[in-house]
PDB file of C-alpha atoms in Angstrom:
ATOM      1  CA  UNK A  98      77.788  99.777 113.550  1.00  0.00           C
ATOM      2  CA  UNK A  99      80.915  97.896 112.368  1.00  0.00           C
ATOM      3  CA  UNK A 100      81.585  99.539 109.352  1.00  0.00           C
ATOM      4  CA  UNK A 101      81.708 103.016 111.126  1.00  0.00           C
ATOM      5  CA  UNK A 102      83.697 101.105 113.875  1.00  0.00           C
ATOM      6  CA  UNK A 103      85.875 100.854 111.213  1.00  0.00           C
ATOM      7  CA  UNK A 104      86.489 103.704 109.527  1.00  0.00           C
ATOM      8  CA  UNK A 105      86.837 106.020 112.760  1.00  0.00           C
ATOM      9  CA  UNK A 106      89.372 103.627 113.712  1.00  0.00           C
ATOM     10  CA  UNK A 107      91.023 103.899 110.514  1.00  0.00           C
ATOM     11  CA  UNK A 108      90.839 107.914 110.977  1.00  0.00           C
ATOM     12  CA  UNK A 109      92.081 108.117 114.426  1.00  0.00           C
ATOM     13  CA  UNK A 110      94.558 105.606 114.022  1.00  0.00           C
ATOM     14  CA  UNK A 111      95.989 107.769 111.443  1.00  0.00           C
ATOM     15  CA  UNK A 112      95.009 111.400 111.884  1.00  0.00           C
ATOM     16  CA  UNK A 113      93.875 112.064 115.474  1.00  0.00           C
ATOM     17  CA  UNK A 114      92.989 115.498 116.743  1.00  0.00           C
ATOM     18  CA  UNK A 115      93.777 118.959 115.350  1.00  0.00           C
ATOM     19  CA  UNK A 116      97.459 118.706 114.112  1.00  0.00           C
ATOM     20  CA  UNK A 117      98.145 116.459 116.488  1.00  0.00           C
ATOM     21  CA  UNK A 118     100.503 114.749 114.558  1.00  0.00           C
ATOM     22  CA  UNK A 119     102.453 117.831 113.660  1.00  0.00           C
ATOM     23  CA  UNK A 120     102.101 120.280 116.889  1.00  0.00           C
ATOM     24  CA  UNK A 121     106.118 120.448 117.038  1.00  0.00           C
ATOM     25  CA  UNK A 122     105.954 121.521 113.630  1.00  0.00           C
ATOM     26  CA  UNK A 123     102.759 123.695 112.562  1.00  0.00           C
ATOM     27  CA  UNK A 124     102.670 127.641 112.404  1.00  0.00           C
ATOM     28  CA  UNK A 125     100.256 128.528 115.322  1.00  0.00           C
ATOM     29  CA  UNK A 126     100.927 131.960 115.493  1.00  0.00           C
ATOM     30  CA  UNK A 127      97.594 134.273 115.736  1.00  0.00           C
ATOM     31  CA  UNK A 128      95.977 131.396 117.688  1.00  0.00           C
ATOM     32  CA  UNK A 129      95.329 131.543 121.120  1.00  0.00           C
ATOM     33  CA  UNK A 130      94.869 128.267 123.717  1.00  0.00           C
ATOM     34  CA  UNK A 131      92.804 128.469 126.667  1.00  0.00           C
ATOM     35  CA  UNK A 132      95.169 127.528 129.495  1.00  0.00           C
ATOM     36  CA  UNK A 133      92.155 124.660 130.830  1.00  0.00           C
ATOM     37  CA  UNK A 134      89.570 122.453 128.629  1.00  0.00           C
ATOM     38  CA  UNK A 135      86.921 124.350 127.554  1.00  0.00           C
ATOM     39  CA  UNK A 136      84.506 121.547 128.607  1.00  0.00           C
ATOM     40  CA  UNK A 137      81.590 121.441 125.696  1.00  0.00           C
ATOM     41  CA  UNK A 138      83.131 123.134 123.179  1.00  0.00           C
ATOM     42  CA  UNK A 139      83.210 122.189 119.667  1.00  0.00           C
ATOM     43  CA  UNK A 140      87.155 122.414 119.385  1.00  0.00           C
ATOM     44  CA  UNK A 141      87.833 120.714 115.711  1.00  0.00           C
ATOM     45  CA  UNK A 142      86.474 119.392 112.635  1.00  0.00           C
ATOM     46  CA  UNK A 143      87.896 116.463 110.453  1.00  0.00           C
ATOM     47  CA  UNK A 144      86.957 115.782 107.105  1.00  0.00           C
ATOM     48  CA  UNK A 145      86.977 112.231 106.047  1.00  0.00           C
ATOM     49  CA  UNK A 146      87.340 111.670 102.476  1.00  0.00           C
ATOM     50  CA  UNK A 147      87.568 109.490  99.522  1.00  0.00           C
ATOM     51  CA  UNK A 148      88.999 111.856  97.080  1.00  0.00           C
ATOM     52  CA  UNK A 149      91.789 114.250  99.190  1.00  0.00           C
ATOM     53  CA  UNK A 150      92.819 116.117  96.198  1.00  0.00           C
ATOM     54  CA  UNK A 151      89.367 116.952  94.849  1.00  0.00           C
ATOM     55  CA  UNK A 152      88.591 117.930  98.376  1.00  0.00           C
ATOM     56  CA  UNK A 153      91.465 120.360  98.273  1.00  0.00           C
ATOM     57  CA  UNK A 154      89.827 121.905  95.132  1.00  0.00           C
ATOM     58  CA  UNK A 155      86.613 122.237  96.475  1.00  0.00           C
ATOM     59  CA  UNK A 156      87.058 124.022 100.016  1.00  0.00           C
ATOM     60  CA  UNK A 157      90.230 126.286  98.401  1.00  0.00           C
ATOM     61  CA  UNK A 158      87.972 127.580  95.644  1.00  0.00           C
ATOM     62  CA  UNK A 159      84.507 127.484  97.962  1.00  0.00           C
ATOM     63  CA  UNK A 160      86.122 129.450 100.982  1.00  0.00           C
ATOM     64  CA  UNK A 161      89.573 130.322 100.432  1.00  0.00           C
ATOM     65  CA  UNK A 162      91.337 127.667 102.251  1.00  0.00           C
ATOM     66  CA  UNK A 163      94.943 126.647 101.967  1.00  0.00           C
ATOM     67  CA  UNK A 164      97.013 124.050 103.008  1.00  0.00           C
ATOM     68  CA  UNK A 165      99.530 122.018 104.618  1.00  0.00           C
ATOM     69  CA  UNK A 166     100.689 118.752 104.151  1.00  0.00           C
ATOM     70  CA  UNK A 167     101.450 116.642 107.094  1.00  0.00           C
ATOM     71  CA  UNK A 168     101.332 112.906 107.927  1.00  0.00           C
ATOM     72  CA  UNK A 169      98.929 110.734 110.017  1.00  0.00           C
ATOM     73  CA  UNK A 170     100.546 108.175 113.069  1.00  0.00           C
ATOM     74  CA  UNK A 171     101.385 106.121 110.475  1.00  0.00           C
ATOM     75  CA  UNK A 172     102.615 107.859 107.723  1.00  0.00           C
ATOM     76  CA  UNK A 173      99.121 108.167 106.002  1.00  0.00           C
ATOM     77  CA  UNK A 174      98.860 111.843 104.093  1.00  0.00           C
ATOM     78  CA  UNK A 175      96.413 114.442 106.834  1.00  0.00           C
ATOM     79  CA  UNK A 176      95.976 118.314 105.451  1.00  0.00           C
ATOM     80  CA  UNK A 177      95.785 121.028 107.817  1.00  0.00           C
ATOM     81  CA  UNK A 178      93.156 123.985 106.169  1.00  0.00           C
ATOM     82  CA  UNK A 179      93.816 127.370 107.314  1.00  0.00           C
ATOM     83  CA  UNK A 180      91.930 130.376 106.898  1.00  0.00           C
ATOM     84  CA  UNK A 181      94.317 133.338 107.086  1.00  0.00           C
ATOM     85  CA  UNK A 182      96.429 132.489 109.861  1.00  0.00           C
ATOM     86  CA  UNK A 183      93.788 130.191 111.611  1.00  0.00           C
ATOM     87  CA  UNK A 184      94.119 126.450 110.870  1.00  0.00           C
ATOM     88  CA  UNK A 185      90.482 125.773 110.800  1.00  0.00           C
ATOM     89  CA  UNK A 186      89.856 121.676 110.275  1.00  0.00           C
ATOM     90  CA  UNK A 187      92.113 118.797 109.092  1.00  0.00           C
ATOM     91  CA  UNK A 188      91.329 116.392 105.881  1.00  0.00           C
ATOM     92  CA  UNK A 189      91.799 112.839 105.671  1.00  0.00           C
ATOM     93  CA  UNK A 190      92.239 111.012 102.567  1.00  0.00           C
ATOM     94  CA  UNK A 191      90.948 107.146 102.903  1.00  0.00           C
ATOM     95  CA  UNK A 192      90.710 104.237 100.315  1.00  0.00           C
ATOM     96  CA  UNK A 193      87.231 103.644  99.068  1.00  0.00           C
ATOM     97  CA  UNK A 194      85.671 101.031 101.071  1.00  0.00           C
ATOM     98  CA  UNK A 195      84.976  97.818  99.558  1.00  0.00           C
ATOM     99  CA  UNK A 196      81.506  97.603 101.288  1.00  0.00           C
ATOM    100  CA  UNK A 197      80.536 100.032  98.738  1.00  0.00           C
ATOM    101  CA  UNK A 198      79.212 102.506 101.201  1.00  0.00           C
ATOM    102  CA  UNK A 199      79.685 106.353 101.415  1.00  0.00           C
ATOM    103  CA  UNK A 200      82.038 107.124 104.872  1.00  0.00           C
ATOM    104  CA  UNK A 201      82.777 110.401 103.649  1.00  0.00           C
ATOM    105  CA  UNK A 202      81.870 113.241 106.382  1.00  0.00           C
ATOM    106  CA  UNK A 203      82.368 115.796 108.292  1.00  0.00           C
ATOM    107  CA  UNK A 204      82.778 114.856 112.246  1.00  0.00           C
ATOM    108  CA  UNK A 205      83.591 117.185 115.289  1.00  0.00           C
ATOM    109  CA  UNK A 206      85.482 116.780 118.083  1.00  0.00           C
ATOM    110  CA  UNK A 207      84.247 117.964 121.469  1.00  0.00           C
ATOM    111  CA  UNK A 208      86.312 118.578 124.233  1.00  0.00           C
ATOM    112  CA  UNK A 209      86.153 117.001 127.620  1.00  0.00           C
ATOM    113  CA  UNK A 210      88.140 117.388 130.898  1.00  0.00           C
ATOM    114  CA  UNK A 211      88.919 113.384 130.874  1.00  0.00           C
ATOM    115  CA  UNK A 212      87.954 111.050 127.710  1.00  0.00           C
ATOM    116  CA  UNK A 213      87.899 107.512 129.873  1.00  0.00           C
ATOM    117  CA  UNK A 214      85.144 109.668 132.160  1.00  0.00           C
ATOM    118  CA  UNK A 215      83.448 110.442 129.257  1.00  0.00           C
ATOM    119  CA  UNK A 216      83.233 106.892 127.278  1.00  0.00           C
ATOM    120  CA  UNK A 217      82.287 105.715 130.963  1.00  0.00           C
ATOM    121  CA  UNK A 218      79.075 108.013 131.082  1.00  0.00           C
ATOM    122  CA  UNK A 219      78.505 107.445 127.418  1.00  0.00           C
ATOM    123  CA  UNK A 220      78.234 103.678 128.015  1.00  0.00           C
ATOM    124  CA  UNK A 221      75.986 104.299 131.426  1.00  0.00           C
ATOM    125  CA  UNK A 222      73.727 106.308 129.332  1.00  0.00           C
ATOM    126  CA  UNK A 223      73.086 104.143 126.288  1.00  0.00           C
ATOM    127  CA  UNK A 224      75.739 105.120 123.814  1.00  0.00           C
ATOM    128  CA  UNK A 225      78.614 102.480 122.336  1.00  0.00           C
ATOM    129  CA  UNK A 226      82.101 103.436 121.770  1.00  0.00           C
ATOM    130  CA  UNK A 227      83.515 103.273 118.514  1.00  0.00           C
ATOM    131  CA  UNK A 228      87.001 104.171 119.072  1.00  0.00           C
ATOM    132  CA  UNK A 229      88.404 103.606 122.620  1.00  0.00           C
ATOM    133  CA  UNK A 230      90.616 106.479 124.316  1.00  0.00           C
ATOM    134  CA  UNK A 231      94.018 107.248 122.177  1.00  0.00           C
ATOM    135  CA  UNK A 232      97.023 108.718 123.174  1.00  0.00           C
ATOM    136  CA  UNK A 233      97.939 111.289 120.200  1.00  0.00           C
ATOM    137  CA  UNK A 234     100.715 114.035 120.331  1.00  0.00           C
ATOM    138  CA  UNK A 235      98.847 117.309 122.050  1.00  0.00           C
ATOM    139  CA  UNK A 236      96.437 114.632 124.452  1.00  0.00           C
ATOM    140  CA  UNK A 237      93.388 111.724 124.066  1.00  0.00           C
ATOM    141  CA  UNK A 238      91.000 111.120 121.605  1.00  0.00           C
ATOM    142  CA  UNK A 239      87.871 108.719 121.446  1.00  0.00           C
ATOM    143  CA  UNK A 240      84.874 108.453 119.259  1.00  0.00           C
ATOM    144  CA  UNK A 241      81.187 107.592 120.396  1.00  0.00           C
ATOM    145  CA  UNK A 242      78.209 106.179 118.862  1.00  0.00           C
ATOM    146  CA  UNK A 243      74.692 108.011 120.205  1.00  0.00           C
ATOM    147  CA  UNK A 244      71.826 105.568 121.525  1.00  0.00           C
ATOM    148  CA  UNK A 245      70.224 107.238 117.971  1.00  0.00           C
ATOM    149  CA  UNK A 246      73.267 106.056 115.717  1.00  0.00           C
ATOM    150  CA  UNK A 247      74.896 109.724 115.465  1.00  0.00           C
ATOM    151  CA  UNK A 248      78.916 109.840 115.682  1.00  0.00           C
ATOM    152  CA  UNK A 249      81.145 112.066 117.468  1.00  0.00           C
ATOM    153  CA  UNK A 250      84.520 112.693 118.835  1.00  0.00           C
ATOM    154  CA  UNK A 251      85.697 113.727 121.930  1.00  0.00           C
ATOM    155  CA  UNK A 252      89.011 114.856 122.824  1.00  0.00           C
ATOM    156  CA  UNK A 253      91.750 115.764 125.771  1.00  0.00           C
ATOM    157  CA  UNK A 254      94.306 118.496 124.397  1.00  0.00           C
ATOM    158  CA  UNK A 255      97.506 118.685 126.399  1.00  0.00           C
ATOM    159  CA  UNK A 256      98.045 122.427 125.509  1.00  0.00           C
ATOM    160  CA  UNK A 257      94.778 123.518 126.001  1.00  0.00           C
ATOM    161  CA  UNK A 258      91.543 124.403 123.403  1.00  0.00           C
ATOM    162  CA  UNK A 259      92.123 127.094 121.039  1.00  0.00           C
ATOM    163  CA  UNK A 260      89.998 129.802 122.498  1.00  0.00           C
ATOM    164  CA  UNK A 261      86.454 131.377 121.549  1.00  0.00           C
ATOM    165  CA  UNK A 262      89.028 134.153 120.210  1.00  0.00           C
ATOM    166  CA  UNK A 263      90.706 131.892 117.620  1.00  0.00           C
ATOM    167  CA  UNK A 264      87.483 130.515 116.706  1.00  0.00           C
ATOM    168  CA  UNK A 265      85.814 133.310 116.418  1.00  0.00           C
ATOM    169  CA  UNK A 266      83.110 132.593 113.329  1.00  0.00           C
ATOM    170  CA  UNK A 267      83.283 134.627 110.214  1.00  0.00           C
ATOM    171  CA  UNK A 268      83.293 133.540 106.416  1.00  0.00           C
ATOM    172  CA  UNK A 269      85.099 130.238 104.897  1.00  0.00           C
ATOM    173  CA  UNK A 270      85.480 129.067 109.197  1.00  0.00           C
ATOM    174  CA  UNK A 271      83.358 126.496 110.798  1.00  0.00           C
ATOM    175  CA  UNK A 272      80.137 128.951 112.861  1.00  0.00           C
ATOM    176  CA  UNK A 273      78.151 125.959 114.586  1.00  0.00           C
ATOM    177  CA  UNK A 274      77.541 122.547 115.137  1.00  0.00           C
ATOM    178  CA  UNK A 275      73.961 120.739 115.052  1.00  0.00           C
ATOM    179  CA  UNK A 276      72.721 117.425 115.382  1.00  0.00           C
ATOM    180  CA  UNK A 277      69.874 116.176 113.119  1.00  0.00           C
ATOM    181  CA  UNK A 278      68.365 113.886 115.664  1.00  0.00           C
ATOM    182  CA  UNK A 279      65.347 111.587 115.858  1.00  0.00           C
ATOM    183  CA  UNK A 280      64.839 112.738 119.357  1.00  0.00           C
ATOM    184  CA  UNK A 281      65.993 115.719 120.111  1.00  0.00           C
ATOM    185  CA  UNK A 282      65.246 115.532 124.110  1.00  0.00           C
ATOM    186  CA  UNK A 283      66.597 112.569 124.535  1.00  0.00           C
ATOM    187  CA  UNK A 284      69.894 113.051 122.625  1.00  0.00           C
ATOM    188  CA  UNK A 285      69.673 116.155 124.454  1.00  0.00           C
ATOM    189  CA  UNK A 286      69.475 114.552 128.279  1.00  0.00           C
ATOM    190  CA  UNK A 287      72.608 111.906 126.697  1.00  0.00           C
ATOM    191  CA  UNK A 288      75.278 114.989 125.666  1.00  0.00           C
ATOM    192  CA  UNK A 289      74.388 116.434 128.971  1.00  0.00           C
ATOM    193  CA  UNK A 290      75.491 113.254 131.202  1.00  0.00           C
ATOM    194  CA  UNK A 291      78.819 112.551 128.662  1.00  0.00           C
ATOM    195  CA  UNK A 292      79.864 116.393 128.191  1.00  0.00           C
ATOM    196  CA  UNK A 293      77.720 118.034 131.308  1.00  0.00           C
ATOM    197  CA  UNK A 294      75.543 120.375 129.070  1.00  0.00           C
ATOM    198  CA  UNK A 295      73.190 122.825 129.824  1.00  0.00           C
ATOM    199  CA  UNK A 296      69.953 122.785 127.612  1.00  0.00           C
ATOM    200  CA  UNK A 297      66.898 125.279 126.708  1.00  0.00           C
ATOM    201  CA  UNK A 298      64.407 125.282 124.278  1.00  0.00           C
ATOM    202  CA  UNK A 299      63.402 127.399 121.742  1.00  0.00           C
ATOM    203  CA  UNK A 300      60.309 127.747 119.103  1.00  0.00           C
ATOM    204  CA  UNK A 301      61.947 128.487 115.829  1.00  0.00           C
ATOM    205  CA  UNK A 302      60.602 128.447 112.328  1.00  0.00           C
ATOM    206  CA  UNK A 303      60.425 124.428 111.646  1.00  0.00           C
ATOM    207  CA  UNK A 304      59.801 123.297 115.033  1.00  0.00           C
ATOM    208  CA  UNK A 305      61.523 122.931 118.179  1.00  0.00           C
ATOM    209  CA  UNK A 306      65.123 123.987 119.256  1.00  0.00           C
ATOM    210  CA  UNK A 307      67.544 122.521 121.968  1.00  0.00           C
ATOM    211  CA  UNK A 308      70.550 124.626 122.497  1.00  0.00           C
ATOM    212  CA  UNK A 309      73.682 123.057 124.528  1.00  0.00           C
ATOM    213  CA  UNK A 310      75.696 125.578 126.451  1.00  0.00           C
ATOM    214  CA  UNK A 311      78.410 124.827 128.484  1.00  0.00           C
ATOM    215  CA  UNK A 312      80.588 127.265 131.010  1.00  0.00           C
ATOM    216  CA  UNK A 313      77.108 130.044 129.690  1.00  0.00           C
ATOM    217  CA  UNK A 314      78.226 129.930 126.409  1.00  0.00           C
ATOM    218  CA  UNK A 315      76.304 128.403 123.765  1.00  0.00           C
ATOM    219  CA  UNK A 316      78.095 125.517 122.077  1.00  0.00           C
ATOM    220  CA  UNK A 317      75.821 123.587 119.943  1.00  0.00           C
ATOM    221  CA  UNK A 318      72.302 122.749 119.129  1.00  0.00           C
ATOM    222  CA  UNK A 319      69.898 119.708 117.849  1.00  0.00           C
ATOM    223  CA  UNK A 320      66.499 119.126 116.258  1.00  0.00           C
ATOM    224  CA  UNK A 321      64.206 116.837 115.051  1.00  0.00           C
ATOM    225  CA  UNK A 322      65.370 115.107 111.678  1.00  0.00           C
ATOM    226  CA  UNK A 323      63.277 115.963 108.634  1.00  0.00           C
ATOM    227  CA  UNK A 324      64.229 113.558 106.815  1.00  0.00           C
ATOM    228  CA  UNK A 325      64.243 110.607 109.359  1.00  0.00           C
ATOM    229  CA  UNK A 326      63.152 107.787 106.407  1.00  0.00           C
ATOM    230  CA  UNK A 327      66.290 109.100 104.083  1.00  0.00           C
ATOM    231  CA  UNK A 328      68.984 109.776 106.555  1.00  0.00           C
ATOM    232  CA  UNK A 329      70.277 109.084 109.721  1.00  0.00           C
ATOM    233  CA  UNK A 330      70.396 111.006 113.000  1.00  0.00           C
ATOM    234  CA  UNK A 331      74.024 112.403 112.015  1.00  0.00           C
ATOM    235  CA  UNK A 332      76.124 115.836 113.331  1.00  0.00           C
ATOM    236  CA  UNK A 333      76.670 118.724 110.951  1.00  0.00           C
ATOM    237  CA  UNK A 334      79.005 121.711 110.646  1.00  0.00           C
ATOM    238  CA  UNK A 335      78.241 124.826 109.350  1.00  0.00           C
ATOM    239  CA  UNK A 336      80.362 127.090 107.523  1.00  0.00           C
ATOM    240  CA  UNK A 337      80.274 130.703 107.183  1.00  0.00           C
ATOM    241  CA  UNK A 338      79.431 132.339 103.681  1.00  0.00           C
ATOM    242  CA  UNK A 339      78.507 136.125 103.063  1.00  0.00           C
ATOM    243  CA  UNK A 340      75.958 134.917 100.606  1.00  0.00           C
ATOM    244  CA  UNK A 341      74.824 131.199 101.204  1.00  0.00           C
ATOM    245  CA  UNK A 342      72.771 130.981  97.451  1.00  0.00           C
ATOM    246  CA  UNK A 343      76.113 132.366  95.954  1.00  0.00           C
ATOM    247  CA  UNK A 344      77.783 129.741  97.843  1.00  0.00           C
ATOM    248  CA  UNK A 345      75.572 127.198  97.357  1.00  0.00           C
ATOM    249  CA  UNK A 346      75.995 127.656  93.266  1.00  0.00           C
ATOM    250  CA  UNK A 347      79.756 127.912  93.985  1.00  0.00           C
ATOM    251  CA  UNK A 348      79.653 124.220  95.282  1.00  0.00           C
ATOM    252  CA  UNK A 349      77.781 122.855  92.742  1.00  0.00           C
ATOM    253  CA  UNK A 350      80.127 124.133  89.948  1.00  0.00           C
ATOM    254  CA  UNK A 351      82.867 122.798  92.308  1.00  0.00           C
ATOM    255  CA  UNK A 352      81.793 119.464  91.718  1.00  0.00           C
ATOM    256  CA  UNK A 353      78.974 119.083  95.212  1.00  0.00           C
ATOM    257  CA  UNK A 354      75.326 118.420  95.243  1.00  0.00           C
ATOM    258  CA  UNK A 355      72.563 120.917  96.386  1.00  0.00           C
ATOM    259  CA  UNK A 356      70.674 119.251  99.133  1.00  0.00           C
ATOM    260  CA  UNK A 357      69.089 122.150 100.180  1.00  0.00           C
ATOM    261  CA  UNK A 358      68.617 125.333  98.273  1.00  0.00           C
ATOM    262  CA  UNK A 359      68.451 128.728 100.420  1.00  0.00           C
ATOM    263  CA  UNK A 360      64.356 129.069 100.713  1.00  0.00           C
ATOM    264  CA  UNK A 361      62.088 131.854 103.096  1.00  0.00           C
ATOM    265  CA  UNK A 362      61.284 128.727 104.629  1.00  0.00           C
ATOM    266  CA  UNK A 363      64.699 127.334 105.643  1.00  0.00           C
ATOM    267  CA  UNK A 364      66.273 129.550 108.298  1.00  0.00           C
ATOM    268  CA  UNK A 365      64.575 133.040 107.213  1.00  0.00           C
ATOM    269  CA  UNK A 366      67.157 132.195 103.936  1.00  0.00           C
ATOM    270  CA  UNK A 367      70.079 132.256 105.517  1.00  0.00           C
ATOM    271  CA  UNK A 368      71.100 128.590 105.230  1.00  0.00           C
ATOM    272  CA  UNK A 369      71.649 126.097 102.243  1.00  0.00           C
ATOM    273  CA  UNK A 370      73.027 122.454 102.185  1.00  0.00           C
ATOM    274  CA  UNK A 371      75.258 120.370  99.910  1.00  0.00           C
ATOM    275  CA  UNK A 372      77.263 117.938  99.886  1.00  0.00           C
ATOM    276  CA  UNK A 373      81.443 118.413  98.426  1.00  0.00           C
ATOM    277  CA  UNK A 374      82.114 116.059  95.827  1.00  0.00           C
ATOM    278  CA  UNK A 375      82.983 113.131  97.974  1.00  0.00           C
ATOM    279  CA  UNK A 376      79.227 113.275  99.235  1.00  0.00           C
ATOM    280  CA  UNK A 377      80.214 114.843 103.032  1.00  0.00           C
ATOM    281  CA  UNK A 378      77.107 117.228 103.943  1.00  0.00           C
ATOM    282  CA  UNK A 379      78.136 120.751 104.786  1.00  0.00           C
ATOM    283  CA  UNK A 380      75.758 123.732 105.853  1.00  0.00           C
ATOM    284  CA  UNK A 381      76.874 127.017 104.573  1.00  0.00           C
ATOM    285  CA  UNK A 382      75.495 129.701 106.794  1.00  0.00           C
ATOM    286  CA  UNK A 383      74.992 133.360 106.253  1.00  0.00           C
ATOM    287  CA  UNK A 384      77.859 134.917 108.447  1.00  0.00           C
ATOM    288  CA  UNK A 385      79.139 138.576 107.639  1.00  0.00           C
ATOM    289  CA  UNK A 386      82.131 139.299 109.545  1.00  0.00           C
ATOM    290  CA  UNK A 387      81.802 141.088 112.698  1.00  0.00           C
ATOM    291  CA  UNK A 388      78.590 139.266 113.538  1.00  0.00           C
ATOM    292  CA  UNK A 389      75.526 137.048 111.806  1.00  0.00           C
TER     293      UNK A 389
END
């Protein structure tokens, strides 16, 4: 637990939340805010990697993104990626850690009415805090470690979430958030006391299903880990693609890994996994626009 201790303090030290950083200075126009916290929600997505620029590369020429240059608390380089107008998730280049271990990933943010609450019910309910409550331009941050070893960030936004509008799903924009866990009911039963979740389950293809809603609106999901022996209980985002096998043979020639092809047996074919060239797993999700 030290070494991701480490690095999330490393990454909020430096980036924080959503443009934090550079609120006074970024282009929101065509995004809307929600005028109170949108309690549950999945409201950003940082990438941590070792390689920024190949990064860059790899998400411009997998979904279109472009960029803009900013700077961290402390100077250290952050990109905003936008899709169209939208600035979808924020990259963070970090030196390669002399442990010799992999901290590249995607992690999410959710959002919460009051981060110290939240830490305190994480604690009461088994989890550990990696990164304790920190003030950043547009609100709070924090980062939590699950009783199960998954990470996550919560955050406090001064000027409110952007809204289900602005992050509406569609191609090349983050559609979901799931949480490979080893169990599912009891991760479950823990995001309901730190973010107040609703859960329901469902039989899908592969086993069971727990969705979390929040406010009646879906906001993410979890399920047992396939692969409990080779990786860790860990959160992932999904992107959307109009044809995830396309996609999927975009990323590898981008310089990723296939995890995951697109199969019958994996979502009714609709899903495939890889990794960008850093080694930060991504879904990418069939998503047409206008609907799934």
């Amino acid at each position: 637990m030290r070494n991701v201790k480490k690095y999330l303090t490393l990454l909020l030290l430096s980036a924080g939340l959503a443009a934090c950083t550079t609120a006074s200075r970024s282009d929101f126009g065509g995004m809307t805010f929600s005028s109170d916290p949108l309690v549950g929600k999945i409201v950003w997505h940082d990438l941590i990697t070792e390689d920024l620029d190949s990064a860059r590369d790899f998400y411009a020429g997998l979904f279109g993104w472009t960029f803009e240059a900013s700077r961290g608390a402390r100077g250290e380089e952050y990109v905003l990626a936008r899709k169209g107008n939208t600035i979808v998730a924020g990259l963070l280049g970090i030196d390669a850690p002399d442990d010799g271990q992999d901290y590249s990933r995607w992690l999410p943010y959710i959002s919460v009415d009051d981060v110290d609450a939240a830490l305190a019910r994480a604690i009461a309910t088994g989890g550990e805090v990696a990164v304790d409550t920190r003030e950043v331009n547009i609100g709070e941050v924090a980062a939590i470690i699950d009783p199960q070893g998954a990470v996550i960030g919560l955050s406090f936004s001064d000027i409110g979430d952007p809204d289900d509008l602005t992050t509406a799903p569609g191609p090349g924009k983050p559609v979901w958030t799931e949480l490979l866990a080893d169990d599912p009911r009891a991760a479950a039963a823990f995001y309901g006391s730190v973010a107040g979740y609703q859960t329901r389950i469902i039989e899908r293809r592969g086993g069971e299903f727990i969705i979390l809603s929040s406010g009646g609106v879906d906001r993410a999901s979890m399920f047992e880990n396939p692969a409990a022996g080779n990786y860790k209980p860990v959160w992932l985002t999904a992107f959307g693609v109009e044809d995830p096998a396309a996609a999927a043979a975009s990323a590898e020639a981008l310089g990723g890994t296939l995890i995951l092809p697109v199969t019958p047996d994996l979502r009714d074919g609709t899903t495939a996994v890889v990794t960008d060239p850093s080694g930060a797993i991504l879904v990418l999700q069939a998503w047409m626009t206008g609907g799934a």
